[in-house]
Tab-separated table of C-alpha atoms and ligand atoms in Angstrom:
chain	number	residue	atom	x	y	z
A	127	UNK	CA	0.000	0.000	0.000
A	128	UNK	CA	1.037	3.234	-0.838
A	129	UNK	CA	0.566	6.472	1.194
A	130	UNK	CA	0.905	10.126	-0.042
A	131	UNK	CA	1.052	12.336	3.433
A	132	UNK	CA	0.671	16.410	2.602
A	133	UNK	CA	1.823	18.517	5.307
A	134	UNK	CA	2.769	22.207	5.030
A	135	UNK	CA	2.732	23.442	8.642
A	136	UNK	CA	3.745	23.364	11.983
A	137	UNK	CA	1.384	21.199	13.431
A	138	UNK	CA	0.912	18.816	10.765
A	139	UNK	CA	4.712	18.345	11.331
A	140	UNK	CA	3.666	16.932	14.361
A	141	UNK	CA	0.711	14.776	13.408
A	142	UNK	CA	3.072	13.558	10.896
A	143	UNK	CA	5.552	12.236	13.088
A	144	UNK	CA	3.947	9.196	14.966
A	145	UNK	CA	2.342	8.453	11.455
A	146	UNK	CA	5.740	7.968	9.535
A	147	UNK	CA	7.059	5.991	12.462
A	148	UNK	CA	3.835	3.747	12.305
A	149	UNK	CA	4.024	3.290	8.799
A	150	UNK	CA	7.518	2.240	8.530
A	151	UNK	CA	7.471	-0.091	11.088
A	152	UNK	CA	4.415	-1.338	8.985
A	153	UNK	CA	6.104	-1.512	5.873
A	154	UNK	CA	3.713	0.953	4.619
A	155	UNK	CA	5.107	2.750	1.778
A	156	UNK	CA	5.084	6.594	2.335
A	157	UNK	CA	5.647	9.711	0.819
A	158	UNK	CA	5.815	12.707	1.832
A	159	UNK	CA	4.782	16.236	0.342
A	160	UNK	CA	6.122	19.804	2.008
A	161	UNK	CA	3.848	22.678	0.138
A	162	UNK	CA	6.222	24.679	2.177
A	163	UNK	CA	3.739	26.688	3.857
A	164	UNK	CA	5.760	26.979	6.703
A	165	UNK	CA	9.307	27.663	5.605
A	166	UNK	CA	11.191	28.875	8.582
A	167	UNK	CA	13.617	26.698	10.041
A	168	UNK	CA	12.392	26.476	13.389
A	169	UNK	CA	8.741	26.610	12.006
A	170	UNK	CA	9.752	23.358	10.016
A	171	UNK	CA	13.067	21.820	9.526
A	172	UNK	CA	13.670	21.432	13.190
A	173	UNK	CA	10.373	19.661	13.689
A	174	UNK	CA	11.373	16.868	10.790
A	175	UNK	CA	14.969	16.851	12.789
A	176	UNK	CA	13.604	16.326	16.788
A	177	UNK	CA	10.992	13.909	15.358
A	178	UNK	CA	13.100	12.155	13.471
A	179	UNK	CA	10.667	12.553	10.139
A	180	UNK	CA	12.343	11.078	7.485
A	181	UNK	CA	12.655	14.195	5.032
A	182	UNK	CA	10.069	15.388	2.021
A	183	UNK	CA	9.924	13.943	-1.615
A	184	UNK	CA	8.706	16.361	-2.301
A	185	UNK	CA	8.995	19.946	-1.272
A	186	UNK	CA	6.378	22.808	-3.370
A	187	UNK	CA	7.942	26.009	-1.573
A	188	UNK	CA	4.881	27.895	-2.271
A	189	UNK	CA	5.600	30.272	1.325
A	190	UNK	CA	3.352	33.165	2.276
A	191	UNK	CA	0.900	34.777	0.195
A	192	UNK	CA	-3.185	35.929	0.548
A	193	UNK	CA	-4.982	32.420	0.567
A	194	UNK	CA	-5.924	32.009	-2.622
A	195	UNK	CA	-2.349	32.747	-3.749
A	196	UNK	CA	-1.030	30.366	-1.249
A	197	UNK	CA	-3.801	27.684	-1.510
A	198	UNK	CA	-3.847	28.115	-5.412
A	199	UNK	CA	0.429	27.601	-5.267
A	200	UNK	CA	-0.205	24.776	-4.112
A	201	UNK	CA	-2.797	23.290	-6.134
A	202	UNK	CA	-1.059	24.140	-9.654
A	203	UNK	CA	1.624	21.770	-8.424
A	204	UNK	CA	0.086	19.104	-6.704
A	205	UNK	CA	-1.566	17.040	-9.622
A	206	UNK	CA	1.701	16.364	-11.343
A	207	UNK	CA	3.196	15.381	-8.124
A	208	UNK	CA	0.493	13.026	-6.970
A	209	UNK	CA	0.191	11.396	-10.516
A	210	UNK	CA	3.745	10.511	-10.488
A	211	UNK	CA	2.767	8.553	-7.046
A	212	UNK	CA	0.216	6.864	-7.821
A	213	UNK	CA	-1.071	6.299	-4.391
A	214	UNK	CA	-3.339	4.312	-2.937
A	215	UNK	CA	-4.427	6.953	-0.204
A	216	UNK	CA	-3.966	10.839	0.012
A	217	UNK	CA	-3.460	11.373	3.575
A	218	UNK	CA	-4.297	15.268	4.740
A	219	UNK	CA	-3.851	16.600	8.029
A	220	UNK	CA	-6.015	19.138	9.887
A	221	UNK	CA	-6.792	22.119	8.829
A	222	UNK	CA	-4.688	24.372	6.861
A	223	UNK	CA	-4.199	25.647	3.718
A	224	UNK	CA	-2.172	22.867	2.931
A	225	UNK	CA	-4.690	20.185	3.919
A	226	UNK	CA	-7.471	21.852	1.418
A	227	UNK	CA	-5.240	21.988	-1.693
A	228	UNK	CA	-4.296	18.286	-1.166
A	229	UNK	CA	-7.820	17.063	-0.643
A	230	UNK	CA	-8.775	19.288	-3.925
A	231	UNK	CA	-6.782	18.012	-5.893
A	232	UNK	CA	-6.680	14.206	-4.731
A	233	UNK	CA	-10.326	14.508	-5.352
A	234	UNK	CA	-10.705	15.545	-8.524
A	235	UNK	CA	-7.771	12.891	-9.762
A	236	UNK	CA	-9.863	10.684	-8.279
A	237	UNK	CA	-7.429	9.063	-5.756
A	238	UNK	CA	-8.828	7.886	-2.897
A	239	UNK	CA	-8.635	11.249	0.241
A	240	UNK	CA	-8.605	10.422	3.799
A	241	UNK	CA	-8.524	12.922	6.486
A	242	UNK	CA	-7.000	12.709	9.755
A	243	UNK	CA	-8.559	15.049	12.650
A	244	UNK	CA	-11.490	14.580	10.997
A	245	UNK	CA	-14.668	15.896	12.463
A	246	UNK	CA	-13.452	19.163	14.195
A	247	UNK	CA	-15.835	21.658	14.491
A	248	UNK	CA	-15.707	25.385	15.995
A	249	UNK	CA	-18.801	26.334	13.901
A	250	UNK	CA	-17.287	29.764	13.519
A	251	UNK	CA	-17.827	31.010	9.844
A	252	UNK	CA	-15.408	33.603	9.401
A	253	UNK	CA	-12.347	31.613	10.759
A	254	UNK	CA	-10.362	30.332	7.456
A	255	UNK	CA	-9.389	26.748	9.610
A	256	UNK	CA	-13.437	26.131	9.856
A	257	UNK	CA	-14.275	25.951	5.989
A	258	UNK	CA	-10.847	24.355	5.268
A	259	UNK	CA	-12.090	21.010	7.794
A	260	UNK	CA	-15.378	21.515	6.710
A	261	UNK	CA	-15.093	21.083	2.839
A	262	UNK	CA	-11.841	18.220	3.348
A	263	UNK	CA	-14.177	16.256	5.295
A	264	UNK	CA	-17.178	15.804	2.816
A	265	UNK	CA	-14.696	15.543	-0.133
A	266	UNK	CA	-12.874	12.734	1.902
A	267	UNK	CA	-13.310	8.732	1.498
A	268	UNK	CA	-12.320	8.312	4.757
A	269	UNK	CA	-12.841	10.553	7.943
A	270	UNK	CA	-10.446	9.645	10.973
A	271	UNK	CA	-11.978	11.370	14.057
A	272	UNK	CA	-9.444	12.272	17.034
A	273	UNK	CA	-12.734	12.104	19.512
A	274	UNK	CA	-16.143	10.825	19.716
A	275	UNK	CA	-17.374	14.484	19.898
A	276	UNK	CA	-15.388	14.788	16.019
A	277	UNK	CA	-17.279	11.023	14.901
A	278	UNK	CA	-20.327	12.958	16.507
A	279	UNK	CA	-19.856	15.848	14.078
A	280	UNK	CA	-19.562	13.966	11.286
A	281	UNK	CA	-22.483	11.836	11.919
A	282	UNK	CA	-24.840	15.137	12.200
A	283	UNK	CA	-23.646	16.011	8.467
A	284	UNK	CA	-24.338	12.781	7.299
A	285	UNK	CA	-20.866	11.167	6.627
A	286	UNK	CA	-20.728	8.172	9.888
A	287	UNK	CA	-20.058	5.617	7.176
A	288	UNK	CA	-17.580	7.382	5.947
A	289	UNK	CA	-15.531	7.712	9.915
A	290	UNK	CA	-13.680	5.655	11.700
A	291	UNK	CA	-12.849	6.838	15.178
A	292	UNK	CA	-9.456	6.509	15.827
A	293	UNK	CA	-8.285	8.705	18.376
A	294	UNK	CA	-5.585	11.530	18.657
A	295	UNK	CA	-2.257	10.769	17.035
A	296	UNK	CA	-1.211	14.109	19.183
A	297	UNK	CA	-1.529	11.945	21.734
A	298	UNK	CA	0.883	9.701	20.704
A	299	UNK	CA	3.328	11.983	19.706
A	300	UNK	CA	2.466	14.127	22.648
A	301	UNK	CA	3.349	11.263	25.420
A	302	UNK	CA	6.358	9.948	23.386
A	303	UNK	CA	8.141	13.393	23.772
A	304	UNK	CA	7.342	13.752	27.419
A	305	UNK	CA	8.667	10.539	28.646
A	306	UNK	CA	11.807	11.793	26.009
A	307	UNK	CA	12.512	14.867	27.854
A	308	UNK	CA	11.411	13.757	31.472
A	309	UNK	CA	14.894	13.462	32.513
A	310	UNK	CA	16.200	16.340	30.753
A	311	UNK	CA	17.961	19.462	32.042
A	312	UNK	CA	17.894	21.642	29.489
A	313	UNK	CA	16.131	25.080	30.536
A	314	UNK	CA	12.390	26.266	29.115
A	315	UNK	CA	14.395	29.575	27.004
A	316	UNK	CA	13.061	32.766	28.679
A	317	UNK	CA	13.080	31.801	32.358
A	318	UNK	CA	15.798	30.647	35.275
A	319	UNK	CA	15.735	27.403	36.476
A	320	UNK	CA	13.106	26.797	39.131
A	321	UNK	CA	10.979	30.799	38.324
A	322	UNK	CA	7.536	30.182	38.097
A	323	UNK	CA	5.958	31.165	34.383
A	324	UNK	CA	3.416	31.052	32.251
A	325	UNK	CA	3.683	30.227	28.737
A	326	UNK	CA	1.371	32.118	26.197
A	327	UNK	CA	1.388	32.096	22.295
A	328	UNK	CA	-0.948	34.173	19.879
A	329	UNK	CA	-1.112	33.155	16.119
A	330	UNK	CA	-4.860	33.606	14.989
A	331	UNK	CA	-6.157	35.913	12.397
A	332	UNK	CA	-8.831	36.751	15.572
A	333	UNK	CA	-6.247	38.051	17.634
A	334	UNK	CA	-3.633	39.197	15.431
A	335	UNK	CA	-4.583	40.622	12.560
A	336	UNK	CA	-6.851	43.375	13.973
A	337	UNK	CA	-4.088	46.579	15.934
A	338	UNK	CA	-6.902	47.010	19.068
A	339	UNK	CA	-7.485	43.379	19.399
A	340	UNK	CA	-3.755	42.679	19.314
A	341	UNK	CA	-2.847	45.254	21.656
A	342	UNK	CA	-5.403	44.612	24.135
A	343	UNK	CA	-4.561	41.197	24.554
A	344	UNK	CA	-0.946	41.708	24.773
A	345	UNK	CA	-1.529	44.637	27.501
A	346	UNK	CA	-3.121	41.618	29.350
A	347	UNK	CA	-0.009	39.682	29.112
A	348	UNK	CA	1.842	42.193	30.161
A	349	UNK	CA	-0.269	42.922	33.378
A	350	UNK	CA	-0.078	39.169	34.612
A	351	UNK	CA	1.589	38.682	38.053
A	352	UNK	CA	3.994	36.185	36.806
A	353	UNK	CA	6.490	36.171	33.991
A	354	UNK	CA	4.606	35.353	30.716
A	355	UNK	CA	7.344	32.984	27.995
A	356	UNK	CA	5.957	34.172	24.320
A	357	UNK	CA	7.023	32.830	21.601
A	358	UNK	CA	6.588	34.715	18.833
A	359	UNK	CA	5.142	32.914	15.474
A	360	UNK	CA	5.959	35.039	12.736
A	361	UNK	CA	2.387	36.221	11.876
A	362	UNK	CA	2.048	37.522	15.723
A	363	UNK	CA	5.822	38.942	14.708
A	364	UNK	CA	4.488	40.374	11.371
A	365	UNK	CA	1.682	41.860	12.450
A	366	UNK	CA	3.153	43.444	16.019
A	367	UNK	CA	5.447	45.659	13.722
A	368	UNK	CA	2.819	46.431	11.223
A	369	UNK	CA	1.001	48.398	13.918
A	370	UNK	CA	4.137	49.203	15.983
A	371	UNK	CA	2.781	47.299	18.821
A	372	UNK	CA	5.409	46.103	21.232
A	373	UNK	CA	6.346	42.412	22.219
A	374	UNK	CA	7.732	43.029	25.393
A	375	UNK	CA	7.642	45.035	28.264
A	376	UNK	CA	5.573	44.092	31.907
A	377	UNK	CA	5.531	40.518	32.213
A	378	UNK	CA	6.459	39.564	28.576
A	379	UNK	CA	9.289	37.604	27.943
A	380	UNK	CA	9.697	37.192	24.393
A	381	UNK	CA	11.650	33.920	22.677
A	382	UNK	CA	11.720	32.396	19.551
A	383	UNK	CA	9.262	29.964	18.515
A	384	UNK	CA	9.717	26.695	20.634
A	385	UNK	CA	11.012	22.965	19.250
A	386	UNK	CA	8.404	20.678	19.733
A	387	UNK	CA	10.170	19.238	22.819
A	388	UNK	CA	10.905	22.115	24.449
A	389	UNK	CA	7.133	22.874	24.336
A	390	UNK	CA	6.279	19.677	26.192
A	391	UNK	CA	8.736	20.481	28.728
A	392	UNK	CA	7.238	23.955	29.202
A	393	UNK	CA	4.114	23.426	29.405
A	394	UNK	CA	5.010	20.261	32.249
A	395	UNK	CA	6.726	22.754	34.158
A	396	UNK	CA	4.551	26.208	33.456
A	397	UNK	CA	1.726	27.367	36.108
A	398	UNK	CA	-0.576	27.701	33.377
A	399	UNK	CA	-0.906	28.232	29.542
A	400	UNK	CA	-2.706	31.272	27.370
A	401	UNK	CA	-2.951	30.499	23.717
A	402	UNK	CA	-5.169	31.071	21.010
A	403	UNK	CA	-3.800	27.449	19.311
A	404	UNK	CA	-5.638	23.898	19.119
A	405	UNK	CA	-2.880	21.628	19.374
A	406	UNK	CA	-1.572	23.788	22.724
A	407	UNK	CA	-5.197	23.802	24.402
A	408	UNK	CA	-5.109	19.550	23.910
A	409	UNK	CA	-1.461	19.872	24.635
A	410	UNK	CA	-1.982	21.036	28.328
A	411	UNK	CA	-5.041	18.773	29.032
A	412	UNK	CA	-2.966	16.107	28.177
A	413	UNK	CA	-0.135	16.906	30.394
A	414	UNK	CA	-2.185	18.623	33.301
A	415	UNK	CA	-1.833	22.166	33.054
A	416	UNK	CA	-4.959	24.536	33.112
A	417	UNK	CA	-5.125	26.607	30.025
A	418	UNK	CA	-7.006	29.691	29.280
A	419	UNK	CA	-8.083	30.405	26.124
A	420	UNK	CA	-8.352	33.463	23.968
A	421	UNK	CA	-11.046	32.203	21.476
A	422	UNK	CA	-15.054	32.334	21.483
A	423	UNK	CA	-15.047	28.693	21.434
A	424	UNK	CA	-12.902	25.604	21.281
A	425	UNK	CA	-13.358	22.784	18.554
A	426	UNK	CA	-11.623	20.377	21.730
A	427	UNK	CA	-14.986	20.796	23.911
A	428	UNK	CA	-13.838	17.655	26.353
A	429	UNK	CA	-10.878	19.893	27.588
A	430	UNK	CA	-13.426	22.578	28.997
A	431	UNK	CA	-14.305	19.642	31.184
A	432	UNK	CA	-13.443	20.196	35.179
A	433	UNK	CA	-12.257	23.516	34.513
A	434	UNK	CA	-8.675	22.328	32.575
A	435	UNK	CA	-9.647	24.702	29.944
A	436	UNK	CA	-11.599	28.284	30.236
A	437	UNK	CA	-12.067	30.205	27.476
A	438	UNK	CA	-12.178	33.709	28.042
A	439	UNK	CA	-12.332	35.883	24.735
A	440	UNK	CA	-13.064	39.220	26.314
A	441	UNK	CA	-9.637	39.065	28.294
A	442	UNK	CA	-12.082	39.720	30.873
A	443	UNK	CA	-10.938	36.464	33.845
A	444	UNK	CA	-7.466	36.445	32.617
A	445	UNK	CA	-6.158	37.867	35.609
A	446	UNK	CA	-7.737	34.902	37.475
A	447	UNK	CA	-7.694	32.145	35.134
A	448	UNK	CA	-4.246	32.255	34.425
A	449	UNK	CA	-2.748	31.678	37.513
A	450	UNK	CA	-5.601	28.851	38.528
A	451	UNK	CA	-4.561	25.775	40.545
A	452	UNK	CA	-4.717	22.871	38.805
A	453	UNK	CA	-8.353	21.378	38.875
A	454	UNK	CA	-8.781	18.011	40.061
A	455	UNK	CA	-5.951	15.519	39.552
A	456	UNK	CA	-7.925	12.905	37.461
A	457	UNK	CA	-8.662	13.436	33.765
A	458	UNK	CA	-10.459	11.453	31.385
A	459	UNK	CA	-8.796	9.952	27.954
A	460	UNK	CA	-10.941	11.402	25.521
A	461	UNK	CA	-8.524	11.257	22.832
A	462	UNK	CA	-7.496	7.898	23.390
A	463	UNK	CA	-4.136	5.942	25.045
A	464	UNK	CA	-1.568	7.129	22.796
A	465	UNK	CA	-1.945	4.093	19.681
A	466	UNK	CA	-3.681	6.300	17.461
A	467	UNK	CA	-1.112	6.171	14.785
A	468	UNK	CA	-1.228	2.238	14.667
A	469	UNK	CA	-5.332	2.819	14.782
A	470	UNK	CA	-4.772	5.676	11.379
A	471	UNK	CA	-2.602	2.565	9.493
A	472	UNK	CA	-5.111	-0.305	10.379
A	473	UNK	CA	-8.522	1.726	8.835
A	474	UNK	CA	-6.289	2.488	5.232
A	475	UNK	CA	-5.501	-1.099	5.081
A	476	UNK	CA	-9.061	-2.290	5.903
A	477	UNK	CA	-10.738	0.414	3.522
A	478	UNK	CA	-8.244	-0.042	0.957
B	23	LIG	C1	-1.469	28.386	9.671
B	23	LIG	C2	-2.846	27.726	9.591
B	23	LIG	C3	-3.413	27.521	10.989
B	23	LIG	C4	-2.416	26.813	11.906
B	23	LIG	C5	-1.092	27.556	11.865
B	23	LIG	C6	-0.036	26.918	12.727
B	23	LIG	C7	-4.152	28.256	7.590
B	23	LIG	C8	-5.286	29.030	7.058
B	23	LIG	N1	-3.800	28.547	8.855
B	23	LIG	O1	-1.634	29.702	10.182
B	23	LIG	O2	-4.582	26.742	10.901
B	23	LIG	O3	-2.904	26.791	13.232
B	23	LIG	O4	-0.620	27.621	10.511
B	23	LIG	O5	1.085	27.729	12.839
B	23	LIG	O6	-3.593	27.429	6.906
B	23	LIG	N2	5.453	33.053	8.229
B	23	LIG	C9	6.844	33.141	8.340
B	23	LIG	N3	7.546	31.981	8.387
B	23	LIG	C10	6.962	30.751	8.322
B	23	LIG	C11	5.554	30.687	8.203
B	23	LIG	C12	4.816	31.830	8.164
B	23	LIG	O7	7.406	34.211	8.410
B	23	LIG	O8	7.684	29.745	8.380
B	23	LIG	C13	4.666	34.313	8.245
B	23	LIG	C14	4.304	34.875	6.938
B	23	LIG	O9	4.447	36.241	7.008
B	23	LIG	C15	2.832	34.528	6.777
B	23	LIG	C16	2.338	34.489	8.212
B	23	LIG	O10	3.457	34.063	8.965
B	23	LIG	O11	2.168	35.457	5.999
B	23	LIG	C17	1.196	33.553	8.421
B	23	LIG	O12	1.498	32.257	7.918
B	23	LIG	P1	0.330	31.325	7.285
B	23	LIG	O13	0.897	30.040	6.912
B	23	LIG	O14	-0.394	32.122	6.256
B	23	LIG	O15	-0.702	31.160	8.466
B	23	LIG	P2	-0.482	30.800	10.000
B	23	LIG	O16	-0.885	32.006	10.778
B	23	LIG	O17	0.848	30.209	10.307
């Protein structure tokens, strides 16, 4: 069997990882496709390099543009590439610009499209992540739900023969890093050894891409009572000197954007995490840290569940939220035990 796996950025780097590793021990044969959406080094390369991802076939470079430039980049190259492949599944991942070019045009070469983190729903119109899952799942053959809230989803729009719940492969990756870095001294960049912190990162159009928005929520970083680690992704970078809004100052610390392990060991060791990202919200469940978020609503409902995540748009609780205790000590496994990689390779077999 033959796998085509499009990724583009940062967190489908992720995703990707306890895939490849799955599918080589399988024998599965894989290939992977960079659009290059994420170009950075330590927005991409270093994520293929902790991970140990075995490096792209292919790499598109299309980098930044509006997104029909970037989406459309993407899609005037991606036909010849997956014709040359052949494959017998188009694997996408989440919900990016990247994952909607390579379920277009899987689609219409008629090669069989499955999507992993399937099911995902904020059912917020005007975010650009929200039409991208929306329109991958109903063109896919398969739908691989992370959660039986995602299989749920699916199910209301008509396409539960088309799922297979299969858990979170974030999970996997997510509990193979901490155990990696348990032992580790290396220090969280930003703060001394044994400070208290919390770690915060901004990326979405929401927050960023609007000058009072932006500022407001960074003037409530900078008011917290304990140091607040930021790194910076570049569109929170690119749009901070557009409006000549500062990244520091009060309790900011600014650093460059994290390596994937350095996150996990962060977010073990931080009081409590602020974001605006998915994959950090499920990311602080897993490993027991509360989380506030900065959204209207969260597409991973079960971590709202005894308090581990709050969401707090209007900026309005932050001052409390941030600093909570942690809730009570037991959590649930709603995103399965950490096999959901081998669970991913087992329904592309079956449905193949
Ligand atoms: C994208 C995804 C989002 C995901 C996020 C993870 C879409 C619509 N959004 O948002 O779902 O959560 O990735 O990070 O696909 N840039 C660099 N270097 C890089 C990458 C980006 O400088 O390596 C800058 C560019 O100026 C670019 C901006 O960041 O214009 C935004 O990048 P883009 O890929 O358009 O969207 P993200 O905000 O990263």
């Amino acid at each position: 069997m033959r796998v085509v796996s499009i990724v583009g950025a940062r967190p489908q780097f992720v995703k990707l990882a306890p895939i490849a590793r799955v599918f080589e021990d399988l024998g599965v044969d894989h290939k992977i496709i960079h659009t290059g959406q994420h170009y950075d080094m330590n927005m991409s390369n270093a994520f293929f390099q902790d991970l140990s991802i075995p490096d792209p076939d292919v790499h598109l470079g299309v980098g930044s543009g509006t997104h029909g430039v970037q989406t459309g980049g993407m899609l005037a190259q991606m036909d010849s590439v997956l014709m040359s492949f052949q494959p017998d599944w188009v694997l996408v991942y989440g919900d990016t610009n990247s994952t909607i070019a390579g379920a277009l045009s899987a689609v219409k070469l008629h090669l069989p499209l499955a999507h992993l983190e399937a099911g995902l729903r904020s059912y917020n119109r005007s975010m650009p992540e929200e039409h991208n899952r929306v329109l991958t799942d109903h063109a896919a053959d398969v739908c691989l739900a992370p959660s039986a809230t995602a299989a749920q989803n699916l199910a209301k729009e008509g396409l539960s023969e088309r799922t297979v719940l299969v858990g979170d492969v974030m999970v996997d990756v997510c509990y193979l890093t901490r155990d990696a870095v348990q032992n580790s001294d290396a220090p969280v960049p930003g703060v001394e050894p044994d400070e208290r912190f919390l770690i915060a990162t901004i990326h979405r159009a929401e927050n960023t891409d609007d000058a009072m928005r932006l500022e407001t929520v960074l003037k409530a970083l900078r008011d917290l009572p304990l140091p607040v680690v930021l790194p910076a992704h570049p569109r929170l970078v690119a749009k901070a000197a557009e409006f000549g809004i500062p990244l520091n100052g009060g309790a900011l610390r600014l650093v460059e954007p994290l390596s994937y392990p350095e996150v996990v060991k962060a977010v073990v060791a931080a009081v409590g995490v602020i974001t605006d990202s998915g994959g950090l919200q499920k990311e602080a469940f897993l490993l027991g840290t509360p989380c506030t978020t900065l959204r209207t609503e969260t597409e991973w409902v079960e971590t709202l569940a005894d308090g581990w995540n709050v969401l707090d748009p209007d900026l309005t609780r932050l001052s409390q939220t941030a600093t909570r205790p942690t809730g009570v000590e037991q959590r649930n496994s709603p995103y399965g035990q950490g096999n959901a990689a081998h669970a991913v390779a087992n329904a592309l077999i079956e449905h193949h």
